[in-house]
Coordinates of C-alpha atoms and ligand atoms in Angstrom, one line a residue:
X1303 CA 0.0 0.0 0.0
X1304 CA 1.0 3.6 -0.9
X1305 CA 2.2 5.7 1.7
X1306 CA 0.7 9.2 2.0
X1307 CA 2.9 11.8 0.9
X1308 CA 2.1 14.3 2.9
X1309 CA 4.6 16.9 4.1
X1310 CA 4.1 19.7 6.7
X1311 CA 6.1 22.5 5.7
X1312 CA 7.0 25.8 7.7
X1313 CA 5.6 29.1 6.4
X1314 CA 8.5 31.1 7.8
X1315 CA 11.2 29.2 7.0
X1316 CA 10.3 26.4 4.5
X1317 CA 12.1 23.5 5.9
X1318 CA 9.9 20.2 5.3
X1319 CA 8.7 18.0 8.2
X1320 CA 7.2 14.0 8.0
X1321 CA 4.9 14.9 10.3
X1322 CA 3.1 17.1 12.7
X1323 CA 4.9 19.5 15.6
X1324 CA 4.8 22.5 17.2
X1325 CA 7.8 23.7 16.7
X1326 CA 9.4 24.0 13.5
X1327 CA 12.7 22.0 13.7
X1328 CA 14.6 24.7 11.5
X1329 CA 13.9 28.1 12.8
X1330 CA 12.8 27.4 15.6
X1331 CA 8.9 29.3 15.5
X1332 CA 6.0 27.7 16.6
X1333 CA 2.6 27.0 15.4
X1334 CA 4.4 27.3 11.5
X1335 CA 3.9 23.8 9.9
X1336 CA 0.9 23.1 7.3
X1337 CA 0.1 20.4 5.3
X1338 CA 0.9 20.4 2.2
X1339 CA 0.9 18.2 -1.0
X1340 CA 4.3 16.5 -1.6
X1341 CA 5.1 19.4 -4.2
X1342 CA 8.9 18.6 -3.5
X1343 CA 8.7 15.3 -5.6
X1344 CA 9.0 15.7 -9.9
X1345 CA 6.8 13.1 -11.1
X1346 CA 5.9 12.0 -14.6
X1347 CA 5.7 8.7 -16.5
X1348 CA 9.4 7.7 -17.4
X1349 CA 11.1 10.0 -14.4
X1350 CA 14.3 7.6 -13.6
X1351 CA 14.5 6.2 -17.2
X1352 CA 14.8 9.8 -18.8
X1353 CA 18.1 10.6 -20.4
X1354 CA 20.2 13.5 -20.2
X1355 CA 20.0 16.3 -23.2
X1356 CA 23.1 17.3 -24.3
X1357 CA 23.7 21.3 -24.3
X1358 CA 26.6 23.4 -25.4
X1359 CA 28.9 25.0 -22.9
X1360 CA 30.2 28.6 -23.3
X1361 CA 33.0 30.6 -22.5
X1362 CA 33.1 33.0 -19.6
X1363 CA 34.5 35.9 -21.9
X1364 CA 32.1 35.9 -24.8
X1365 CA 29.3 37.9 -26.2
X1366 CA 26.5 39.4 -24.5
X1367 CA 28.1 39.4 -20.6
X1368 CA 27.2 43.2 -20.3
X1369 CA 23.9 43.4 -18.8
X1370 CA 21.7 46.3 -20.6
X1371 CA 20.2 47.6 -17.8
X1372 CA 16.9 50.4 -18.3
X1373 CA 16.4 53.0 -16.3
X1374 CA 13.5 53.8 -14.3
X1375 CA 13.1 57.1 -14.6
X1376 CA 13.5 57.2 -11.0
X1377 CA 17.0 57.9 -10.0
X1378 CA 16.9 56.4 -6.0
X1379 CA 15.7 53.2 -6.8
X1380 CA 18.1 52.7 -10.1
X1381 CA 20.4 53.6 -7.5
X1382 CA 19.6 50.7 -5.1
X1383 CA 19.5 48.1 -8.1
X1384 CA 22.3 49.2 -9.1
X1385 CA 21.5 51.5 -12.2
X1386 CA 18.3 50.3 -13.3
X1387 CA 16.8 46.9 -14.6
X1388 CA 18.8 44.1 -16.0
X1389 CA 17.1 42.4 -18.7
X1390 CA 15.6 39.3 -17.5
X1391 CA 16.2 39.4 -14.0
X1392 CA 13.3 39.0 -11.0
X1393 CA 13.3 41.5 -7.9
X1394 CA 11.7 40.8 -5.2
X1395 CA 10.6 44.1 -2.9
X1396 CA 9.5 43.4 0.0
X1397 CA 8.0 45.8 3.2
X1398 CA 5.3 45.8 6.0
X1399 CA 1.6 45.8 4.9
X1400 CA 0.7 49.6 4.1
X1401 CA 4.7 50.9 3.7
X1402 CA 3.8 52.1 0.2
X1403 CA 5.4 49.1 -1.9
X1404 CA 2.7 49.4 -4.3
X1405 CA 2.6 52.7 -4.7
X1406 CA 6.1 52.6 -5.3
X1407 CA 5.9 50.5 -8.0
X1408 CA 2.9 51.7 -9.2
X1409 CA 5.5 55.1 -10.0
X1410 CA 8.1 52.7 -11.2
X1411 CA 5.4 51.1 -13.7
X1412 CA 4.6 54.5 -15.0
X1413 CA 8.2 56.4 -15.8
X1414 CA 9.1 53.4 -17.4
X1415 CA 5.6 53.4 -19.5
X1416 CA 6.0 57.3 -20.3
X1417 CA 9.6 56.8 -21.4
X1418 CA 7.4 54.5 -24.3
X1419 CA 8.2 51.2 -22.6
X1420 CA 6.1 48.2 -22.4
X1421 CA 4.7 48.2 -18.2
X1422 CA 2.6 45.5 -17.1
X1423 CA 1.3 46.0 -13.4
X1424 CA -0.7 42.6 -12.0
X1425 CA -2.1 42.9 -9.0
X1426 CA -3.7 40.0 -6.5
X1427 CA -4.8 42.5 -3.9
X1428 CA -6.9 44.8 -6.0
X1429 CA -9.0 45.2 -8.2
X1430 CA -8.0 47.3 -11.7
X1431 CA -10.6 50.1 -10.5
X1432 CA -8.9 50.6 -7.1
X1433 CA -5.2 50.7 -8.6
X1434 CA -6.6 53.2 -11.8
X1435 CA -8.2 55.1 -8.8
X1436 CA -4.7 55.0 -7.0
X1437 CA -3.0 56.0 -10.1
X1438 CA -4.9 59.1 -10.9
X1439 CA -4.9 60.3 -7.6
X1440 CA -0.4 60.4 -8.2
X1441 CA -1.1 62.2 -11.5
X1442 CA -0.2 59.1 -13.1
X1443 CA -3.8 58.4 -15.2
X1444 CA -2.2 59.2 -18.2
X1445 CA 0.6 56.3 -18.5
X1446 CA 0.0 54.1 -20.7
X1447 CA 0.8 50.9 -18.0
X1448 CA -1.0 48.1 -18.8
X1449 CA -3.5 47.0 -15.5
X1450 CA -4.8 43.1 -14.5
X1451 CA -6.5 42.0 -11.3
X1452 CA -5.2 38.5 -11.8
X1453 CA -3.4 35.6 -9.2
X1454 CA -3.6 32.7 -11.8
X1455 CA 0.3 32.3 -12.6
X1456 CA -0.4 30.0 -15.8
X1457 CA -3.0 32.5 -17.5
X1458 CA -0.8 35.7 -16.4
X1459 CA 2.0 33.8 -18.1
X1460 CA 0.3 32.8 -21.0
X1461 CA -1.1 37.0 -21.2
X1462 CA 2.4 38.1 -20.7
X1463 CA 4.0 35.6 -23.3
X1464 CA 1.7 36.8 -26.2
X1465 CA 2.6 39.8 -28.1
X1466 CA 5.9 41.9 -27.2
X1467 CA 7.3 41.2 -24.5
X1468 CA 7.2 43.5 -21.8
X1469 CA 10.4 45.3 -20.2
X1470 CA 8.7 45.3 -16.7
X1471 CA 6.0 43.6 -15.0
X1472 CA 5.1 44.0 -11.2
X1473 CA 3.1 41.2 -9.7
X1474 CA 1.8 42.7 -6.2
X1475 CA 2.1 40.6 -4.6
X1476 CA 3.7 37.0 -4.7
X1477 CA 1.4 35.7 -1.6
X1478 CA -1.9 35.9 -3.4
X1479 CA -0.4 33.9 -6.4
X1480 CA -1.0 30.8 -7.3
X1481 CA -0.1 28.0 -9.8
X1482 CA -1.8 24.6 -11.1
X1483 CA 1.3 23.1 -10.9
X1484 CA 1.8 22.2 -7.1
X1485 CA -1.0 20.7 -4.9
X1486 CA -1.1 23.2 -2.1
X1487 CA -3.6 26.5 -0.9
X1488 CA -2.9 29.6 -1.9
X1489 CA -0.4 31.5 -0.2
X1490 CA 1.7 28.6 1.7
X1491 CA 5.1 28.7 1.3
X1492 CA 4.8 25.9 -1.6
X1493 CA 2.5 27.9 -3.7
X1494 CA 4.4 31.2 -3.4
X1495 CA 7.8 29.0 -4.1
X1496 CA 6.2 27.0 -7.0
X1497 CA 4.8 30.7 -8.3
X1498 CA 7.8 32.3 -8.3
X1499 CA 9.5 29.8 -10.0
X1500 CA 7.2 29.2 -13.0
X1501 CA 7.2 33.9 -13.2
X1502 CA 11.2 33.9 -12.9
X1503 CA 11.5 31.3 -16.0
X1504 CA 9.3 33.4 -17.8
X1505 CA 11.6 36.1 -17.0
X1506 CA 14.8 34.2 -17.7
X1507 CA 13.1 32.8 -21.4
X1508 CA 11.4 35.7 -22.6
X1509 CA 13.8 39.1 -21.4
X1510 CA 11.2 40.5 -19.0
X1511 CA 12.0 42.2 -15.5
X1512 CA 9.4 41.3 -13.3
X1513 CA 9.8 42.6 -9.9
X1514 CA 7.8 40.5 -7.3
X1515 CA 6.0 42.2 -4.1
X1516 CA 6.3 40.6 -0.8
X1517 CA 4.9 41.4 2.9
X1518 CA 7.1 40.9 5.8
X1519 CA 5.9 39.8 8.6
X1520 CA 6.2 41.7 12.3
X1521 CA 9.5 39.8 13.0
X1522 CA 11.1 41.5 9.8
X1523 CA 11.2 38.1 7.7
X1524 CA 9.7 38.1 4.5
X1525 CA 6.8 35.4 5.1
X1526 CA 6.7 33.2 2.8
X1527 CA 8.5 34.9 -0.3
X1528 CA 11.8 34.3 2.0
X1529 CA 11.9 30.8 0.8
X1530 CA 12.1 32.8 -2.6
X1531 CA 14.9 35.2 -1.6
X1532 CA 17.6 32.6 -2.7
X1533 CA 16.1 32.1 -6.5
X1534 CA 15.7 35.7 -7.1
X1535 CA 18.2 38.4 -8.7
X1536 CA 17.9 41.3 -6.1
X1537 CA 16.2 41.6 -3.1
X1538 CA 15.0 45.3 -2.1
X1539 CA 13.5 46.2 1.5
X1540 CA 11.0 48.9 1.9
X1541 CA 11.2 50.4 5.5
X1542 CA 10.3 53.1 7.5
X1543 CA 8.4 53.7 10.4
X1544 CA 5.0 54.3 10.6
X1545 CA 4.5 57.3 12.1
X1546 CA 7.5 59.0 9.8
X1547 CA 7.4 60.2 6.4
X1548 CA 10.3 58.8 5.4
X1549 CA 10.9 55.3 3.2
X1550 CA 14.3 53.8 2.6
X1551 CA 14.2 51.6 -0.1
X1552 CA 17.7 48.6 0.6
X1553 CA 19.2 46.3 -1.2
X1554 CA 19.6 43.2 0.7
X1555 CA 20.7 41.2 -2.1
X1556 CA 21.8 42.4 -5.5
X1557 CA 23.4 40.5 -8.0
X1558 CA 24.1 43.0 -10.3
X1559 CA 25.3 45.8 -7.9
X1560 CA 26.0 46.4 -4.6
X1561 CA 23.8 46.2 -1.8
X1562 CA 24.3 49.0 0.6
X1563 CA 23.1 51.7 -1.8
X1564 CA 19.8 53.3 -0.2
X1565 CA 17.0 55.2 -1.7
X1566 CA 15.1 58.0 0.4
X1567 CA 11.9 58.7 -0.3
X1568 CA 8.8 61.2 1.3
X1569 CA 5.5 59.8 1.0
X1570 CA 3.1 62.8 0.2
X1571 CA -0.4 63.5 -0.7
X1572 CA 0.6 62.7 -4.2
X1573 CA 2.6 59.6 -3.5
X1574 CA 6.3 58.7 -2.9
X1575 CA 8.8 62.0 -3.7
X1576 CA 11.8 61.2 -3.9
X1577 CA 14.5 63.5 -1.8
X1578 CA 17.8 63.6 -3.5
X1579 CA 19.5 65.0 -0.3
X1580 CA 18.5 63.3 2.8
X1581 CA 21.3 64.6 5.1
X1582 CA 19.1 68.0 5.0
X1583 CA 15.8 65.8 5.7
X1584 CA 17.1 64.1 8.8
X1585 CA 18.7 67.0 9.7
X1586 CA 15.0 69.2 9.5
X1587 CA 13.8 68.8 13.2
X1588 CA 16.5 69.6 15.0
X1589 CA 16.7 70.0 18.7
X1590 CA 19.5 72.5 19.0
X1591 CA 20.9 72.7 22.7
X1592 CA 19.7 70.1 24.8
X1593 CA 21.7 67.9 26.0
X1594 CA 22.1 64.0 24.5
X1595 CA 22.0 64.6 21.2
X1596 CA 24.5 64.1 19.1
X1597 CA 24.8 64.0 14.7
X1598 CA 27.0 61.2 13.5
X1599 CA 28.4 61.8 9.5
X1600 CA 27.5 58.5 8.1
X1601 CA 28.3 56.6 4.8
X1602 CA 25.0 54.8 3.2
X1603 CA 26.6 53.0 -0.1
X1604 CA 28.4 56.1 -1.9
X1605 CA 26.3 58.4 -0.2
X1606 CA 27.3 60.6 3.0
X1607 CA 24.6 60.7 5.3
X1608 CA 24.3 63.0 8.3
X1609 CA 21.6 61.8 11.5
X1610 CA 20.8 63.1 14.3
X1611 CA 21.7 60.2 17.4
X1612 CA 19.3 60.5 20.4
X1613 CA 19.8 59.2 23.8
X1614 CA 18.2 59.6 27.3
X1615 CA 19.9 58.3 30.5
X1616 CA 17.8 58.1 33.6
X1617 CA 17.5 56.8 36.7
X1618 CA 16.0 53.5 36.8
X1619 CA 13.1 52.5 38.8
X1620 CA 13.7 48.7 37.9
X1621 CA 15.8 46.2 39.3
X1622 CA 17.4 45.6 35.6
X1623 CA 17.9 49.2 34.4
X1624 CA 16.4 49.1 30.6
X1625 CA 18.4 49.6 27.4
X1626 CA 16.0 50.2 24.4
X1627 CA 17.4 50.9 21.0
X1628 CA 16.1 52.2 17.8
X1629 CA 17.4 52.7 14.5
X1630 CA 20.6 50.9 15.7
X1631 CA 22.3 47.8 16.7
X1632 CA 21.1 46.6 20.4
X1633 CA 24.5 44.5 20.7
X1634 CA 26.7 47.6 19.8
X1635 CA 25.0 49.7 22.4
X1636 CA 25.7 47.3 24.9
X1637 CA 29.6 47.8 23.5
X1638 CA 29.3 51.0 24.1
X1639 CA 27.9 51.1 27.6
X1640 CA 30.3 48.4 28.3
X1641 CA 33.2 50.5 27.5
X1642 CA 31.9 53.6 29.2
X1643 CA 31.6 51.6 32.1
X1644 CA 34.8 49.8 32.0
X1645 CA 36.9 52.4 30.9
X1646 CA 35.8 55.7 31.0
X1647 CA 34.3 55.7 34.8
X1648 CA 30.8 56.4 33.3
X1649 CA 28.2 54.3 35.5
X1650 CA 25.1 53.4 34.2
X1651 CA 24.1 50.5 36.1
X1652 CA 21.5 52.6 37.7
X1653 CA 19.8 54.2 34.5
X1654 CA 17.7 53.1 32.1
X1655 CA 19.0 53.8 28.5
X1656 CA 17.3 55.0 25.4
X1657 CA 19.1 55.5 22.3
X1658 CA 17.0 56.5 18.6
X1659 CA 18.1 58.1 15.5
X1660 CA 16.2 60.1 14.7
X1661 CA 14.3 60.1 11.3
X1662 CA 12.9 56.8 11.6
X1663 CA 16.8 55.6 9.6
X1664 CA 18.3 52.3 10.4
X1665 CA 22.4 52.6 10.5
X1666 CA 24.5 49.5 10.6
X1667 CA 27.5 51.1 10.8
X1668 CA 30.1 50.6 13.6
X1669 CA 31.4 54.3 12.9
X1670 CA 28.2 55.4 14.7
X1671 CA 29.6 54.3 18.2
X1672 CA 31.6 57.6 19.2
X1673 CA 28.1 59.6 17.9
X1674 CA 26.7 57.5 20.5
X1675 CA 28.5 57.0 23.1
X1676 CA 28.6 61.0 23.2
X1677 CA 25.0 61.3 23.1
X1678 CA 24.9 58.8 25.9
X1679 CA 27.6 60.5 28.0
X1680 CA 26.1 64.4 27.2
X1681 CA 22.0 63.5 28.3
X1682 CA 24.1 61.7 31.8
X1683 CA 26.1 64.8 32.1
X1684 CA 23.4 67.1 31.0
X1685 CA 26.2 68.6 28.8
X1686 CA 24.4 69.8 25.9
X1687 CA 26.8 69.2 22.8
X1688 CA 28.3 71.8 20.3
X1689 CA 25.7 71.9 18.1
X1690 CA 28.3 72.8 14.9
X1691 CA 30.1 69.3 15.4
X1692 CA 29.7 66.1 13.7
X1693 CA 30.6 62.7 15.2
X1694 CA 32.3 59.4 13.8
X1695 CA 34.8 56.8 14.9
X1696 CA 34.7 53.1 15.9
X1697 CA 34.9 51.9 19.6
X1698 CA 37.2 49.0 20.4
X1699 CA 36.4 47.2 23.6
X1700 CA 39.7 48.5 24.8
X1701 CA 38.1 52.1 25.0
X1702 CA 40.1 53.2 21.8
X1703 CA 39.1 55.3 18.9
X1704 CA 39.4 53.1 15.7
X1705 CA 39.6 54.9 12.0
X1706 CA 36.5 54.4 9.8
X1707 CA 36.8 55.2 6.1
X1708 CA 35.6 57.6 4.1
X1709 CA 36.7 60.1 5.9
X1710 CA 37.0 63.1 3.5
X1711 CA 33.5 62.3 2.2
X1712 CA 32.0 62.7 5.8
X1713 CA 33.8 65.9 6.3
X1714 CA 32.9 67.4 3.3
X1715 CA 29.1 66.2 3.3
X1716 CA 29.1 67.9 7.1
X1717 CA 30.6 71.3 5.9
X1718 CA 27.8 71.7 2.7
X1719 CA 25.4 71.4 5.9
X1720 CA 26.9 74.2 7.7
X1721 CA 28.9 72.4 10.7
X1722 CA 32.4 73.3 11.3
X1723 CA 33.9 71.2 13.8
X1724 CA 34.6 67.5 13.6
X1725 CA 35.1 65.1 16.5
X1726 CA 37.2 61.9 14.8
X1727 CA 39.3 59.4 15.6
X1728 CA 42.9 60.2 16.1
X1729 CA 44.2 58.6 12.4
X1730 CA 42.2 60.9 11.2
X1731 CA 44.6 63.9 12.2
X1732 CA 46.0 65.6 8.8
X1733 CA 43.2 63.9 6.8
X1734 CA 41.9 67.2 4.6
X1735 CA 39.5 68.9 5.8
X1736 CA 38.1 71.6 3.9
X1737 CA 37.9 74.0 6.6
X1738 CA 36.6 71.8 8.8
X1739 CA 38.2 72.0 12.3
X1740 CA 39.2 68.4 13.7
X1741 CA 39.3 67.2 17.1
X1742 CA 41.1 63.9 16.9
X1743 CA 40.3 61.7 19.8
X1744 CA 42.5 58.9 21.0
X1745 CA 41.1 56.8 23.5
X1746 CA 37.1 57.4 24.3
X1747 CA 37.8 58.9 27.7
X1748 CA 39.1 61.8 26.9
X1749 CA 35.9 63.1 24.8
X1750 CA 34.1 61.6 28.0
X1751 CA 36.3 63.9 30.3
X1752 CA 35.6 66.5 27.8
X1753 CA 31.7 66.4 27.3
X1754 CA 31.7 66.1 31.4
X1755 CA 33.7 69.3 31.6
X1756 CA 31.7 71.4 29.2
X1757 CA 28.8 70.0 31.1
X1758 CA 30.1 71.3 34.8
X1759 CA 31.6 74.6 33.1
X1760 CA 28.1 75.4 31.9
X1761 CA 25.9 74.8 34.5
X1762 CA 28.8 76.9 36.6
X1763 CA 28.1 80.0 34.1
X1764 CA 24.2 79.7 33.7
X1765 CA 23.6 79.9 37.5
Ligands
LIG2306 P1 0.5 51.1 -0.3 O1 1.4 51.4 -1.5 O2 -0.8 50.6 -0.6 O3 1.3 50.1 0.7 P2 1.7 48.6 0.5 O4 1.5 48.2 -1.0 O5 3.1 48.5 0.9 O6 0.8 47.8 1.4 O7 0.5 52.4 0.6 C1 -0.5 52.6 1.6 C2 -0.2 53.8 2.4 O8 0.4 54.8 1.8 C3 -1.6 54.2 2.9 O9 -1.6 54.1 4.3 C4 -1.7 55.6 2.5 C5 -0.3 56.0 2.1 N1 -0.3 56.9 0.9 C6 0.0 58.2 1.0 O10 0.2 58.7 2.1 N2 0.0 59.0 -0.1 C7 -0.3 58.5 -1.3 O11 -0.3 59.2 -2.3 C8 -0.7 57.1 -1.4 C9 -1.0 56.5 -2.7 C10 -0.6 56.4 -0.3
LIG2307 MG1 0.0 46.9 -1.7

């Protein structure tokens, strides 16, 4: 007797399970396993006696290696992808429910369509009345994108594959697709993987870009379309926070550029703006002389970036003091405090900790930990910092200042905003500076002894 082929596979992760549990065995979340159908197994009469086709091999140097890429008309996201669409490559954008992915896209579609492009735009989630209302409400009702309320991959294949082919088509999204060839409900992880598979060989045959929209889930995976991640060209990530008008647009992934390019967008009245200089848009709100703030001169990709660091330090009420973060890594913060602490005589044992850039940005890197630690150090002190100087530098765990790179970029990005001084790390010393005055630091305790002594000199002036 046969035995059933069922397989219970987990819809964050995709790893396949004989039976049953509760806990997914390869990422560990609970309550993620469904059946499915076995969709894992090819069948077909003749499947073991098939033999192999033979197929031509070609040389690495040879004709056609240079991908043509097409702009978008939209110069921050051809400058995530790398400089616009490759020919036949998939992308997969993905973003929390409501971020503005397909009204993103929706402008993508329609640049490329008034620049006399074939634009397809299929979507799962709405109908064609709702995305034409959409459309004309961005000014856009006069593109000539092409509009289907479809999820059937075989028939939107079939559509796409008759008559010229397309340059781009946006499916919105890949979790309300679904294919007759696997045996499984719409939107598990086999019919989104099965459906991306059969769209990205219809990209690969026919020349198409087809950029695929995916929602992430609260944790920040990519339900689903995650299992996808690994089969697609470029993987973009649409963030922001809610209750900002800012969107960052990421490359995760990119195989045919480099993946810590952003893109900065405004979403308006009239759709997603796009802000060529966003030093000048995180810089907007500031809060000039009060104490624990502190702006860090970042590098996102090419691009310098200057952000505002926040902290608060305040007594704690709580047995464990609490040490929130956002907009940056948790585990560098607790570098930092560590390092105060260890080195520098700062206690914070007894405070609770907040720490935000401010903007609603997200900075990985480690240059941000002298921004930081100064915040930290000026809201403990309540040493308001000079509110002309700009912050970068690495923090080793033995309380030194390590160089970053980019240096001249930082300082050059922070004098077209106005600033003057610099606070750096000590190989920076000579580094041109364009007028900038530098204030090379050696070890972080002696811009901790500094911060403290403006702090006391102050407060011995204004009373
Ligand atoms: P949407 O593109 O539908 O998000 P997603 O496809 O990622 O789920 O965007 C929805 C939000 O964007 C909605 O809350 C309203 C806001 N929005 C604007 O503020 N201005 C606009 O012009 C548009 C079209 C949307
Ligand atoms: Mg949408």
């Amino acid at each position: 007797m046969a035995r059933s082929t069922a397989t219970y596979i987990c819809q964050n992760c995709g790893a396949a399970h004989g039976r049953w549990q509760g806990k997914c065995d390869g990422c560990g979340a609970w309550n993620t396993l469904v059946e499915e159908g076995d969709a894992a197994r090819p069948s077909g009469p003749g499947r073991a006696s098939r033999k192999g086709r033979l197929f031509a091999l070609e040389p690495l140097a040879g004709e056609g290696q240079e991908a043509p890429r097409l702009a978008s008309g939209l110069p921050e996201f051809d400058r995530v992808t790398g400089g616009g669409f490759v020919r036949g490559s998939v992308l997969l954008v993905g973003g929390d429910p409501g971020i503005g992915k397909s009204t993103l896209l929706i402008q993508v579609a329609a640049a490329l369509a008034r620049a006399g492009h074939r634009a397809v735009y299929i979507s799962g989630e709405e109908a064609v009345a709702q995305v034409r209302l959409r459309a004309e409400r961005l000014g856009l009702g006069d593109a000539a994108v092409e509009l289907a309320a479809e999820t059937a991959v075989e028939d939107i294949v079939a559509t796409l594959a008759d008559g010229k082919t397309p340059r781009l088509v946006v499916i919105d999204s890949i979790q309300t697709m679904w294919t007759d060839t696997v045996e499984a409900a719409p939107g598990t992880v086999t019919q989104v993987r099965g459906s991306a598979q059969s769209l990205i060989r219809f990209a690969k045959r026919s020349g198409a870009a087809i950029i695929l929209v995916g929602h992430v889930t609260k944790d920040g995976q990519i339900a689903g379309p995650r299992v996808v991640e690994h089969m697609v060209d470029a993987v973009l990530s649409f963030e922001g926070e809610g209750s900002h008008q800012f969107r960052i647009l990421r490359a995760v992934k990119n195989r045919f550029g480099p993946t810590d390019e952003i893109g900065v967008f405004e979403m308006t009245g009239e759709g997603l703006r796009e802000v060529a200089n966003p030093s000048e848009l995180f810089l907007s709100e500031r809060d000039l002389g009060s104490p624990g703030t502190a702006v860090f001169a970042g590098i996102e990709g090419t691009r310098p970036l200057l952000v505002e660091i926040q902290a608060l330090v305040a007594p704690t009420s709580l047995g464990t003091p609490r040490r929130a973060v956002v907009g940056w890594d948790q585990n560098r913060l607790s570098m930092v405090i560590a390092v105060l602490e260890a080195h520098c005589g700062v206690r914070l044992s007894g405070h609770d900790v907040y720490l935000n850039v401010a903007g609603g940005l997200r900075i990985m890197e480690p240059a941000a930990d002298l921004a930081a630690a100064a915040a930290l150090v000026s809201s403990l002190a309540h040493a308001p910092l000079p509110a002309d100087a700009v912050y970068f530098g690495e923090v080793s765990l033995s309380g030194a200042i390590r160089p970053v790179a980019q240096t001249a970029a930082r300082l050059k990005e922070a004098k077209k905003l106005g600033f003057t001084r610099a606070i750096v790390p000590e190989a920076a010393r000579g580094e041109v500076s364009d007028g900038m005055a530098l204030t090379p630091v050696a070890m972080l305790a002696n811009l901790v002894a500094d911060i403290v002594e403006r702090g006391t000199k102050a407060r011995r002036t204004g009373t």
